[in-house]
Tab-separated table of C-alpha atoms in Angstrom:
chain	number	residue	atom	x	y	z
A	216	MET	CA	-34.927	0.612	-3.712
A	217	ILE	CA	-32.507	-1.141	-6.077
A	218	LEU	CA	-32.597	0.617	-9.432
A	219	ASN	CA	-29.947	-1.347	-11.278
A	220	HIS	CA	-27.618	-4.275	-10.820
A	221	MET	CA	-24.608	-5.334	-12.860
A	222	LEU	CA	-21.367	-7.294	-12.698
A	223	LEU	CA	-18.329	-5.274	-13.697
A	224	ASP	CA	-15.644	-7.004	-15.734
A	225	GLU	CA	-12.374	-7.688	-13.935
A	226	PRO	CA	-10.094	-4.814	-15.039
A	227	GLU	CA	-7.064	-5.633	-17.136
A	228	LEU	CA	-3.542	-4.489	-16.401
A	229	GLU	CA	-0.898	-3.532	-18.933
A	230	PHE	CA	2.575	-5.076	-18.823
A	231	GLY	CA	5.666	-5.023	-21.006
A	232	HIS	CA	5.326	-4.657	-24.788
A	233	GLY	CA	1.661	-3.706	-24.395
A	234	GLY	CA	0.678	-7.133	-23.087
A	235	ARG	CA	-2.485	-7.323	-20.977
A	236	HIS	CA	-3.956	-9.675	-18.404
A	237	ILE	CA	-6.218	-9.464	-15.363
A	238	ASP	CA	-3.680	-11.244	-13.121
A	239	PRO	CA	-0.415	-9.513	-12.100
A	240	ARG	CA	1.552	-12.737	-11.761
A	241	LEU	CA	0.589	-14.342	-15.058
A	242	GLY	CA	0.902	-10.975	-16.779
A	243	LEU	CA	4.494	-10.637	-15.546
A	244	VAL	CA	5.356	-14.191	-16.597
A	245	ARG	CA	3.946	-13.763	-20.103
A	246	HIS	CA	4.888	-10.168	-20.875
A	247	GLY	CA	7.428	-8.992	-18.318
A	248	PRO	CA	7.164	-5.718	-16.386
A	249	LEU	CA	6.017	-2.445	-17.863
A	250	GLN	CA	9.502	-0.955	-17.572
A	251	PRO	CA	12.180	-3.485	-18.516
A	252	PHE	CA	15.619	-1.940	-19.042
A	253	PRO	CA	18.425	-3.789	-20.866
A	254	GLY	CA	21.110	-4.774	-18.366
A	255	ASP	CA	18.953	-3.655	-15.437
A	256	LYS	CA	19.304	-5.111	-11.940
A	257	ILE	CA	17.803	-4.421	-8.532
A	258	SER	CA	20.539	-3.692	-5.996
A	259	ILE	CA	19.572	-4.532	-2.409
A	260	GLY	CA	21.149	-3.334	0.799
A	261	VAL	CA	20.433	-5.360	3.926
A	262	ILE	CA	20.675	-4.520	7.630
A	263	GLY	CA	20.324	-7.128	10.363
A	264	THR	CA	22.158	-9.511	12.622
A	265	ALA	CA	24.694	-11.933	11.181
A	266	GLU	CA	22.008	-14.630	11.237
A	267	THR	CA	19.258	-12.612	9.540
A	268	VAL	CA	21.546	-11.100	6.901
A	269	GLU	CA	22.797	-14.582	6.016
A	270	GLY	CA	19.249	-15.971	6.014
A	271	PHE	CA	17.999	-13.263	3.673
A	272	GLU	CA	20.949	-13.672	1.294
A	273	ARG	CA	20.396	-17.441	1.157
A	274	TRP	CA	16.742	-16.835	0.325
A	275	ILE	CA	17.572	-14.459	-2.542
A	276	ASP	CA	19.972	-17.071	-3.904
A	277	ARG	CA	17.290	-19.756	-3.521
A	278	LEU	CA	14.912	-17.696	-5.670
A	279	LYS	CA	17.054	-18.305	-8.731
A	280	SER	CA	15.210	-21.621	-8.954
A	281	ALA	CA	11.480	-22.163	-9.333
A	282	ILE	CA	9.209	-22.624	-6.299
A	283	PRO	CA	6.123	-24.803	-6.820
A	284	GLY	CA	2.610	-23.551	-6.085
A	285	SER	CA	0.842	-24.772	-2.976
A	286	SER	CA	-2.587	-25.766	-4.283
A	287	GLU	CA	-3.774	-27.966	-7.109
A	288	LYS	CA	-7.383	-26.914	-6.503
A	289	GLN	CA	-6.684	-23.175	-6.912
A	290	PRO	CA	-3.628	-22.977	-9.188
A	291	ASN	CA	-4.416	-19.385	-10.209
A	292	LEU	CA	-4.625	-18.226	-6.589
A	293	PHE	CA	-1.418	-20.016	-5.547
A	294	PRO	CA	0.703	-20.174	-8.716
A	295	PRO	CA	4.336	-21.270	-8.728
A	296	PHE	CA	7.116	-18.720	-8.724
A	297	PRO	CA	9.133	-19.371	-11.907
A	298	GLY	CA	12.458	-18.332	-10.420
A	299	LEU	CA	14.913	-15.569	-11.267
A	300	GLY	CA	16.658	-17.635	-13.911
A	301	ASN	CA	15.628	-17.902	-17.547
A	302	ASN	CA	11.903	-17.427	-16.746
A	303	ASN	CA	12.461	-14.382	-14.552
A	304	PRO	CA	9.101	-12.542	-14.502
A	305	PHE	CA	10.822	-9.224	-13.708
A	306	ARG	CA	13.387	-9.645	-16.492
A	307	CYS	CA	16.258	-8.552	-14.237
A	308	PRO	CA	18.311	-9.993	-11.357
A	309	PHE	CA	17.936	-9.088	-7.694
A	310	GLU	CA	21.313	-8.902	-5.984
A	311	VAL	CA	22.438	-8.168	-2.440
A	312	SER	CA	25.359	-5.793	-2.808
A	313	PRO	CA	28.400	-7.164	-0.902
A	314	THR	CA	29.342	-3.607	0.116
A	315	ALA	CA	25.799	-2.722	1.255
A	316	ARG	CA	25.556	-5.145	4.177
A	317	ARG	CA	25.381	-3.848	7.733
A	318	VAL	CA	25.654	-6.439	10.518
A	319	LEU	CA	24.351	-5.243	13.865
A	320	PRO	CA	26.240	-6.102	17.074
A	321	VAL	CA	24.470	-8.601	19.330
A	322	ARG	CA	25.001	-6.185	22.212
A	323	ASP	CA	22.898	-3.470	20.527
A	324	ILE	CA	20.015	-5.875	19.944
A	325	GLY	CA	20.257	-7.112	23.532
A	326	GLN	CA	19.978	-3.593	24.932
A	327	ILE	CA	16.802	-2.968	22.937
A	328	VAL	CA	15.279	-6.307	23.898
A	329	GLY	CA	15.951	-5.579	27.553
A	330	ALA	CA	14.401	-2.092	27.527
A	331	ALA	CA	11.719	-1.737	30.191
A	332	LYS	CA	9.249	0.295	28.162
A	333	HIS	CA	7.770	-0.527	24.793
A	334	ALA	CA	8.127	3.034	23.500
A	335	ASP	CA	11.820	3.122	24.434
A	336	ALA	CA	12.474	-0.218	22.738
A	337	VAL	CA	10.687	0.763	19.510
A	338	THR	CA	12.378	4.164	19.352
A	339	ALA	CA	15.815	2.666	19.966
A	340	ALA	CA	15.264	-0.005	17.306
A	341	ALA	CA	14.039	2.484	14.695
A	342	THR	CA	16.970	4.791	15.458
A	343	LEU	CA	19.477	1.939	15.208
A	344	PHE	CA	18.238	0.764	11.801
A	345	SER	CA	17.876	4.287	10.376
A	346	ASP	CA	21.390	5.192	11.528
A	347	GLU	CA	22.779	2.067	9.881
A	348	ALA	CA	20.889	2.904	6.672
A	349	THR	CA	22.370	6.405	6.739
A	350	ALA	CA	25.879	4.985	7.123
A	351	MET	CA	25.229	2.541	4.280
A	352	LEU	CA	24.208	5.321	1.893
A	353	GLU	CA	27.245	7.411	2.767
A	354	ALA	CA	29.397	4.764	1.096
A	355	SER	CA	30.047	4.693	-2.644
A	356	ASP	CA	27.721	1.730	-3.330
A	357	LYS	CA	24.140	2.980	-2.928
A	358	PRO	CA	21.508	0.230	-3.256
A	359	ASP	CA	18.098	0.783	-4.848
A	360	VAL	CA	16.224	-0.388	-1.758
A	361	ILE	CA	17.207	-1.256	1.825
A	362	VAL	CA	15.926	-4.405	3.543
A	363	THR	CA	15.793	-4.431	7.349
A	364	ALA	CA	16.029	-8.090	8.367
A	365	LEU	CA	14.693	-8.321	11.926
A	366	PRO	CA	15.788	-11.101	14.316
A	367	PHE	CA	13.197	-13.138	16.205
A	368	ASP	CA	13.914	-11.733	19.680
A	369	LEU	CA	13.694	-8.138	18.435
A	370	ILE	CA	10.329	-8.840	16.795
A	371	MET	CA	9.044	-10.307	20.044
A	372	ARG	CA	10.069	-7.139	21.889
A	373	ILE	CA	9.031	-4.329	19.558
A	374	VAL	CA	5.998	-6.006	17.970
A	375	ASN	CA	4.711	-8.468	20.550
A	376	ASP	CA	5.681	-6.381	23.613
A	377	VAL	CA	7.641	-9.048	25.496
A	378	VAL	CA	10.427	-7.983	27.886
A	379	VAL	CA	13.180	-10.537	28.447
A	380	ASP	CA	14.961	-9.057	31.448
A	381	GLY	CA	12.527	-6.456	32.676
A	382	GLU	CA	9.384	-6.262	34.763
A	383	ASP	CA	7.129	-4.453	32.302
A	384	ASP	CA	5.593	-6.817	29.719
A	385	ALA	CA	3.291	-4.311	27.988
A	386	PRO	CA	3.476	-0.921	26.278
A	387	ASP	CA	3.421	2.307	28.200
A	388	ARG	CA	-0.320	2.837	28.533
A	389	ASP	CA	0.014	6.612	28.900
A	390	ASP	CA	0.072	6.856	25.125
A	391	THR	CA	-0.831	4.878	22.020
A	392	PRO	CA	1.746	2.119	21.388
A	393	ILE	CA	4.249	3.149	18.737
A	394	ASP	CA	4.338	1.051	15.595
A	395	PHE	CA	7.936	0.154	14.702
A	396	ARG	CA	7.317	0.056	10.967
A	397	ASP	CA	5.735	3.511	10.896
A	398	LEU	CA	8.445	5.072	13.056
A	399	LEU	CA	11.242	3.528	10.998
A	400	LYS	CA	9.696	4.817	7.776
A	401	ALA	CA	9.442	8.294	9.312
A	402	LYS	CA	13.068	8.290	10.468
A	403	ALA	CA	14.248	7.086	7.044
A	404	LEU	CA	12.337	9.622	4.912
A	405	HIS	CA	15.377	11.884	4.615
A	406	LEU	CA	17.379	9.079	3.003
A	407	GLN	CA	15.375	9.239	-0.226
A	408	LYS	CA	15.667	5.450	-0.451
A	409	PRO	CA	12.767	3.084	0.294
A	410	THR	CA	13.001	0.467	3.020
A	411	GLN	CA	11.424	-2.978	3.224
A	412	LEU	CA	10.952	-4.981	6.420
A	413	ALA	CA	11.756	-8.699	6.402
A	414	TRP	CA	11.046	-11.284	9.122
A	415	PRO	CA	12.573	-14.759	9.513
A	416	THR	CA	9.236	-16.163	8.268
A	417	LEU	CA	10.238	-14.841	4.822
A	418	TRP	CA	13.276	-17.067	4.351
A	419	ASP	CA	12.653	-19.841	6.890
A	420	ASP	CA	9.708	-22.084	5.969
A	421	HIS	CA	9.571	-23.430	9.520
A	422	ALA	CA	9.742	-20.132	11.406
A	423	ARG	CA	6.624	-19.040	13.293
A	424	ILE	CA	6.036	-15.717	15.024
A	425	PRO	CA	3.357	-15.704	17.752
A	426	ARG	CA	0.686	-13.055	17.783
A	427	LYS	CA	0.066	-10.950	20.861
A	428	LEU	CA	-2.815	-13.239	21.737
A	429	ARG	CA	-1.725	-16.326	23.589
A	430	ASN	CA	-1.560	-19.650	21.714
A	431	THR	CA	-2.035	-18.119	18.250
A	432	GLN	CA	0.362	-17.968	15.322
A	433	ARG	CA	0.680	-15.344	12.622
A	434	ARG	CA	-0.522	-16.594	9.280
A	435	VAL	CA	2.438	-17.276	6.972
A	436	GLN	CA	2.022	-17.260	3.199
A	437	ASP	CA	3.217	-20.193	1.136
A	438	PRO	CA	6.813	-19.928	-0.218
A	439	ALA	CA	5.851	-19.061	-3.801
A	440	THR	CA	3.451	-16.312	-2.726
A	441	ARG	CA	6.082	-14.846	-0.393
A	442	ALA	CA	8.525	-14.696	-3.305
A	443	TRP	CA	6.011	-13.037	-5.635
A	444	ASN	CA	4.912	-10.388	-3.152
A	445	PHE	CA	8.302	-9.485	-1.702
A	446	LEU	CA	10.106	-9.202	-5.036
A	447	ASN	CA	7.282	-7.222	-6.598
A	448	ALA	CA	7.443	-4.724	-3.721
A	449	LEU	CA	11.227	-4.427	-4.114
A	450	PHE	CA	10.862	-3.936	-7.863
A	451	TYR	CA	8.376	-1.087	-7.419
A	452	LYS	CA	10.294	0.507	-4.562
A	453	ALA	CA	13.430	0.455	-6.728
A	454	GLY	CA	11.656	2.869	-9.078
A	455	ARG	CA	10.370	0.395	-11.661
A	456	ALA	CA	6.748	-0.101	-12.741
A	457	PRO	CA	5.553	-3.729	-12.803
A	458	TRP	CA	2.236	-2.824	-14.470
A	459	ARG	CA	-0.172	0.031	-15.047
A	460	LEU	CA	-3.808	0.659	-15.817
A	461	PRO	CA	-4.367	0.681	-19.585
A	462	ARG	CA	-5.358	4.109	-20.864
A	463	PRO	CA	-6.935	4.203	-24.341
A	464	GLU	CA	-6.041	7.274	-26.379
A	465	ASP	CA	-9.638	8.487	-26.369
A	466	GLN	CA	-9.923	8.284	-22.569
A	467	LEU	CA	-9.633	11.424	-20.461
A	468	LYS	CA	-6.308	12.007	-18.732
A	469	THR	CA	-7.288	11.531	-15.101
A	470	SER	CA	-5.634	12.293	-11.778
A	471	TYR	CA	-6.858	10.447	-8.690
A	472	ILE	CA	-6.465	12.086	-5.304
A	473	GLY	CA	-7.046	10.244	-2.043
A	474	ILE	CA	-7.485	12.354	1.088
A	475	GLY	CA	-6.830	10.721	4.452
A	476	PHE	CA	-6.741	12.053	8.005
A	477	TYR	CA	-4.519	11.219	10.954
A	478	ARG	CA	-3.811	12.489	14.463
A	479	ASP	CA	-0.365	13.564	15.544
A	480	ARG	CA	1.493	11.676	18.279
A	481	SER	CA	-0.116	13.754	21.014
A	482	GLY	CA	-3.553	12.787	19.792
A	483	GLN	CA	-4.615	16.439	19.923
A	484	ARG	CA	-4.166	17.690	16.364
A	485	LEU	CA	-6.163	16.118	13.561
A	486	LEU	CA	-4.126	16.579	10.388
A	487	THR	CA	-4.661	15.534	6.816
A	488	SER	CA	-2.487	13.797	4.263
A	489	THR	CA	-3.061	13.161	0.606
A	490	ALA	CA	-1.592	10.523	-1.662
A	491	GLN	CA	-2.050	11.563	-5.259
A	492	MET	CA	-1.938	9.166	-8.178
A	493	PHE	CA	-0.517	11.461	-10.812
A	494	ASP	CA	-0.298	8.855	-13.569
A	495	GLU	CA	-1.585	5.419	-14.424
A	496	ARG	CA	1.821	3.849	-13.727
A	497	GLY	CA	1.005	4.204	-10.044
A	498	ARG	CA	3.608	6.787	-9.135
A	499	GLY	CA	2.224	8.736	-6.231
A	500	LEU	CA	3.108	12.169	-4.930
A	501	ILE	CA	2.662	12.821	-1.232
A	502	LEU	CA	1.447	16.189	0.036
A	503	ARG	CA	0.667	17.073	3.622
A	504	GLY	CA	-2.371	19.230	4.231
A	505	GLY	CA	-3.436	21.479	7.052
A	506	ARG	CA	-5.372	20.887	10.226
A	507	ALA	CA	-8.691	19.125	9.713
A	508	CYS	CA	-12.057	19.897	11.260
A	509	THR	CA	-14.556	17.396	12.636
A	510	ASP	CA	-18.309	17.268	12.968
A	511	LYS	CA	-20.171	16.295	16.118
A	512	GLY	CA	-19.038	12.923	17.354
A	513	ASP	CA	-15.681	13.265	15.570
A	514	LEU	CA	-16.918	10.891	12.868
A	515	HIS	CA	-16.494	12.860	9.656
A	516	PRO	CA	-13.254	14.854	9.404
A	517	TYR	CA	-13.058	17.470	6.691
A	518	LEU	CA	-11.004	20.452	5.512
A	519	ASP	CA	-12.057	24.044	5.723
A	520	ARG	CA	-12.516	25.903	2.470
A	521	THR	CA	-9.050	27.470	2.384
A	522	ASP	CA	-7.145	24.275	3.186
A	523	ALA	CA	-9.181	22.236	0.690
A	524	TYR	CA	-8.436	24.819	-2.008
A	525	ASP	CA	-4.726	24.859	-1.163
A	526	LEU	CA	-4.377	21.079	-1.106
A	527	VAL	CA	-6.045	20.559	-4.470
A	528	ARG	CA	-4.167	23.440	-6.103
A	529	ARG	CA	-0.843	21.963	-4.987
A	530	SER	CA	-1.913	18.547	-6.244
A	531	ILE	CA	-2.763	19.906	-9.685
A	532	LYS	CA	0.551	21.761	-9.840
A	533	ALA	CA	2.350	18.536	-9.013
A	534	TYR	CA	0.538	16.791	-11.873
A	535	GLN	CA	1.450	19.644	-14.219
A	536	GLY	CA	5.065	19.350	-13.126
A	537	GLN	CA	5.093	15.766	-14.374
A	538	HIS	CA	2.969	16.072	-17.522
A	539	HIS	CA	3.287	19.768	-18.456
A	540	HIS	CA	-0.488	20.109	-18.627
A	541	ALA	CA	-3.445	19.881	-16.277
A	542	PRO	CA	-5.509	16.686	-16.140
A	543	ALA	CA	-8.794	16.696	-18.038
A	544	ARG	CA	-10.497	14.929	-15.132
A	545	VAL	CA	-9.862	14.766	-11.390
A	546	VAL	CA	-11.384	12.215	-9.027
A	547	ILE	CA	-11.109	13.038	-5.325
A	548	MET	CA	-11.808	10.210	-2.872
A	549	LYS	CA	-12.433	10.425	0.870
A	550	THR	CA	-13.723	7.985	3.475
A	551	SER	CA	-15.789	10.766	5.066
A	552	ARG	CA	-18.498	12.965	3.595
A	553	PHE	CA	-17.681	16.245	1.881
A	554	GLN	CA	-18.828	19.356	3.711
A	555	PRO	CA	-20.281	22.209	1.604
A	556	LYS	CA	-17.445	24.691	2.255
A	557	GLU	CA	-14.852	21.991	1.734
A	558	ALA	CA	-16.391	21.122	-1.643
A	559	GLU	CA	-16.452	24.814	-2.586
A	560	GLY	CA	-12.705	25.070	-1.989
A	561	VAL	CA	-12.098	21.966	-4.097
A	562	GLU	CA	-14.294	23.209	-6.933
A	563	GLN	CA	-12.584	26.609	-6.985
A	564	ALA	CA	-9.142	25.012	-7.215
A	565	LEU	CA	-10.264	22.725	-10.046
A	566	SER	CA	-11.902	25.581	-11.948
A	567	GLU	CA	-8.818	27.800	-11.686
A	568	SER	CA	-6.736	24.883	-12.972
A	569	ASN	CA	-9.047	24.448	-15.994
A	570	VAL	CA	-10.043	20.914	-15.042
A	571	ALA	CA	-13.100	20.168	-17.156
A	572	TYR	CA	-14.456	17.086	-15.363
A	573	ARG	CA	-14.465	16.372	-11.651
A	574	ASP	CA	-15.876	13.715	-9.354
A	575	LEU	CA	-15.939	14.164	-5.570
A	576	VAL	CA	-16.646	10.775	-4.062
A	577	TRP	CA	-17.281	9.660	-0.496
A	578	ILE	CA	-16.287	5.996	-0.196
A	579	SER	CA	-17.683	4.455	2.986
A	580	GLU	CA	-16.405	1.145	4.335
A	581	SER	CA	-19.480	0.845	6.574
A	582	ALA	CA	-22.150	-0.058	4.055
A	583	PRO	CA	-25.549	-0.579	5.729
A	584	VAL	CA	-26.214	-3.864	3.884
A	585	THR	CA	-24.433	-6.795	2.335
A	586	MET	CA	-25.655	-9.638	0.133
A	587	PHE	CA	-25.177	-13.335	-0.607
A	588	ARG	CA	-25.692	-15.426	-3.671
A	589	GLU	CA	-27.953	-18.449	-3.627
A	590	GLY	CA	-26.610	-21.062	-1.251
A	591	ASP	CA	-24.981	-18.438	0.993
A	592	TYR	CA	-22.067	-18.026	-1.407
A	593	PRO	CA	-20.278	-14.678	-1.176
A	594	PRO	CA	-21.108	-12.139	-3.882
A	595	LEU	CA	-18.831	-11.888	-6.879
A	596	ARG	CA	-16.046	-9.318	-6.912
A	597	GLY	CA	-17.236	-6.498	-9.150
A	598	GLN	CA	-20.897	-6.827	-8.164
A	599	LEU	CA	-22.447	-3.349	-8.421
A	600	ILE	CA	-25.826	-2.403	-7.006
A	601	GLY	CA	-27.084	1.072	-7.889
A	602	PHE	CA	-29.268	3.209	-5.642
A	603	GLY	CA	-29.912	6.260	-7.789
A	604	ARG	CA	-26.830	8.479	-7.338
A	605	ASP	CA	-25.215	6.018	-4.920
A	606	ALA	CA	-23.993	2.452	-5.344
A	607	LEU	CA	-22.642	-0.570	-3.494
A	608	LEU	CA	-19.500	-2.138	-4.975
A	609	PHE	CA	-18.008	-5.453	-3.893
A	610	THR	CA	-14.247	-5.150	-4.301
A	611	ARG	CA	-13.852	-8.351	-2.254
A	612	GLY	CA	-15.860	-11.433	-3.067
A	613	SER	CA	-15.775	-14.664	-5.010
A	614	VAL	CA	-13.336	-14.498	-7.921
A	615	PRO	CA	-14.057	-16.888	-10.805
A	616	TYR	CA	-10.425	-16.707	-11.948
A	617	TYR	CA	-9.356	-17.981	-8.506
A	618	ARG	CA	-12.257	-20.480	-8.322
A	619	THR	CA	-12.967	-19.407	-4.763
A	620	TYR	CA	-13.505	-16.530	-2.366
A	621	PRO	CA	-9.961	-15.762	-1.116
A	622	GLY	CA	-11.026	-13.915	2.044
A	623	LEU	CA	-11.494	-15.064	5.623
A	624	ARG	CA	-14.465	-12.885	6.600
A	625	VAL	CA	-17.835	-12.082	5.081
A	626	PRO	CA	-17.073	-9.523	2.341
A	627	ARG	CA	-18.491	-6.052	2.879
A	628	PRO	CA	-19.131	-3.736	-0.060
A	629	LEU	CA	-17.882	-0.191	-0.443
A	630	PHE	CA	-20.671	2.378	-0.326
A	631	ILE	CA	-19.975	4.852	-3.150
A	632	ARG	CA	-21.665	8.169	-2.413
A	633	PRO	CA	-20.723	10.926	-4.894
A	634	HIS	CA	-20.952	14.452	-3.532
A	635	SER	CA	-20.823	15.801	-7.073
A	636	LYS	CA	-19.949	14.065	-10.297
A	637	ASP	CA	-19.559	14.496	-14.026
A	638	THR	CA	-19.184	10.756	-14.530
A	639	PRO	CA	-21.900	8.050	-14.251
A	640	VAL	CA	-21.618	6.165	-10.957
A	641	ALA	CA	-20.984	2.881	-12.813
A	642	ASP	CA	-17.896	4.388	-14.470
A	643	VAL	CA	-16.700	5.745	-11.103
A	644	ALA	CA	-17.110	2.213	-9.722
A	645	ARG	CA	-15.032	0.828	-12.602
A	646	ASP	CA	-12.260	3.248	-11.715
A	647	ILE	CA	-12.409	2.205	-8.057
A	648	LEU	CA	-12.310	-1.496	-8.937
A	649	ALA	CA	-9.310	-0.977	-11.225
A	650	LEU	CA	-7.473	1.079	-8.596
A	651	THR	CA	-7.736	-1.785	-6.082
A	652	LYS	CA	-5.224	-3.606	-8.324
A	653	MET	CA	-2.573	-0.897	-7.978
A	654	SER	CA	-1.087	-2.213	-4.735
A	655	TRP	CA	2.483	-3.416	-5.081
A	656	ASN	CA	2.874	-5.132	-1.723
A	657	SER	CA	0.641	-7.912	-3.001
A	658	THR	CA	0.279	-9.678	-6.335
A	659	GLN	CA	-3.178	-11.009	-5.440
A	660	PHE	CA	-5.540	-8.704	-7.297
A	661	ASP	CA	-8.642	-8.559	-5.079
A	662	GLY	CA	-7.686	-5.681	-2.799
A	663	ALA	CA	-10.466	-4.037	-0.809
A	664	LEU	CA	-9.564	-0.344	-1.191
A	665	PRO	CA	-8.520	1.760	-4.186
A	666	ILE	CA	-4.879	2.793	-3.970
A	667	PRO	CA	-5.507	6.558	-3.419
A	668	ILE	CA	-7.403	5.774	-0.201
A	669	ARG	CA	-5.053	2.985	0.845
A	670	ALA	CA	-1.974	5.108	0.200
A	671	ALA	CA	-3.315	8.164	2.033
A	672	ARG	CA	-3.959	5.941	5.047
A	673	GLN	CA	-0.438	4.482	4.948
A	674	VAL	CA	1.096	7.921	4.565
A	675	GLY	CA	-0.792	9.263	7.572
A	676	LYS	CA	0.577	6.509	9.818
A	677	VAL	CA	4.100	7.608	8.929
A	678	LEU	CA	3.590	11.370	8.876
A	679	LYS	CA	2.246	11.351	12.429
A	680	HIS	CA	5.885	10.818	13.481
A	681	VAL	CA	7.213	13.662	11.311
A	682	PRO	CA	7.152	17.066	13.061
A	683	ILE	CA	5.222	19.905	11.443
A	684	GLY	CA	7.656	22.060	9.507
A	685	GLN	CA	9.995	19.187	8.668
A	686	LYS	CA	9.967	18.506	4.954
A	687	GLU	CA	8.313	15.220	4.109
A	688	ALA	CA	9.358	12.877	1.303
A	689	THR	CA	7.167	13.190	-1.781
A	690	GLU	CA	7.551	9.698	-3.270
A	691	TYR	CA	5.008	7.075	-2.207
A	692	PRO	CA	7.442	4.073	-2.171
A	693	GLN	CA	9.129	5.560	0.906
A	694	TYR	CA	5.905	5.213	2.871
A	695	MET	CA	4.800	1.727	1.800
């Protein structure tokens, strides 16, 4: 039975000089980033073949000029990129350091492309790029972020599983195929510098990369959108904050913790990772938890009481290390239900840390229902339907600001099911909606998942390649 129904306002973001707007791109154009520094610049290192390094450098130089938007019908969804000149939305230049360029020998790429097994090719490629990044950072000029510019034939081998000179044209089926991105991130964690992958489709408007399925092409964003998204990711990974969630003085200081689960490479151990949002600027601290438990059917992983207590206590200590006080409110998000003993461990840790308000929320992506507006139009983003303690929230849907529904599939709502809460479910939903806008790989603001859940999931994909006992990096940009 539907007890209430409302449309939540699109959350605002805060930019430089206190400026606010709902849209990241227009907010950056009008107000600049949250953290502009006089004389600042983003220094980029780049690793690739002679062709890809040159292509990426030409593209960065091209971005000094404006790039027109791609749609007159939806100008807010596909706005122009104003260029890195006088209208620079980031208020600082992006420069490829001439002493932070590593050109890979053609022979090394050829050996990887010709590897017979997918796992061997991916491992060799990740090792090659991480070794080159290590050598780059041993020099005197240390860039803020390292771009790995992949050539077409290497992408076809390590992503699309195509062997040029071998007999095996598929991954080794004895194990789950290794994702190159995740393995590279894992191998580069010790560098303490974020990496960013770049494909020829970034700088070449005519390049097309096939999907694994025959006769299909990967969808390529328009040139202006590519510029917005890539530069925003570099800006954040370089340690700057493009925007944050506004926090009125009378609002409780809140820490958001997302708990995600992943299996190790053997597939035998179910482990947990957590990505904690320890401030509204979006800086996240990564902590790795203990071994998770599962219910019948392996559908709802959870922590035992001791591990749940330990994980939350360490998270609160990390927050205190940054702010010198405990948060007044903690919101813990999972995509599986809380078990009673697990919740007891969480509550004990919060009580010992003097956290006054706490919300333990199960966010399910498998809502039992969806809805349409009259005429079969998708629901509006921000549509909230309350079912007593629970609620359905559409984080994807039609966006009036964009004048369209930007998605490709029928939008599914998030099913918000609080295990325990001190906050009304509508206010929890407002937090979730706002946190979908804290994703720095995209400047389109209608993300499906709140960043604590999204980040915990990304972190797990990387940590599965990091042996237990090896110290993991604590900064979220190294995992994204």
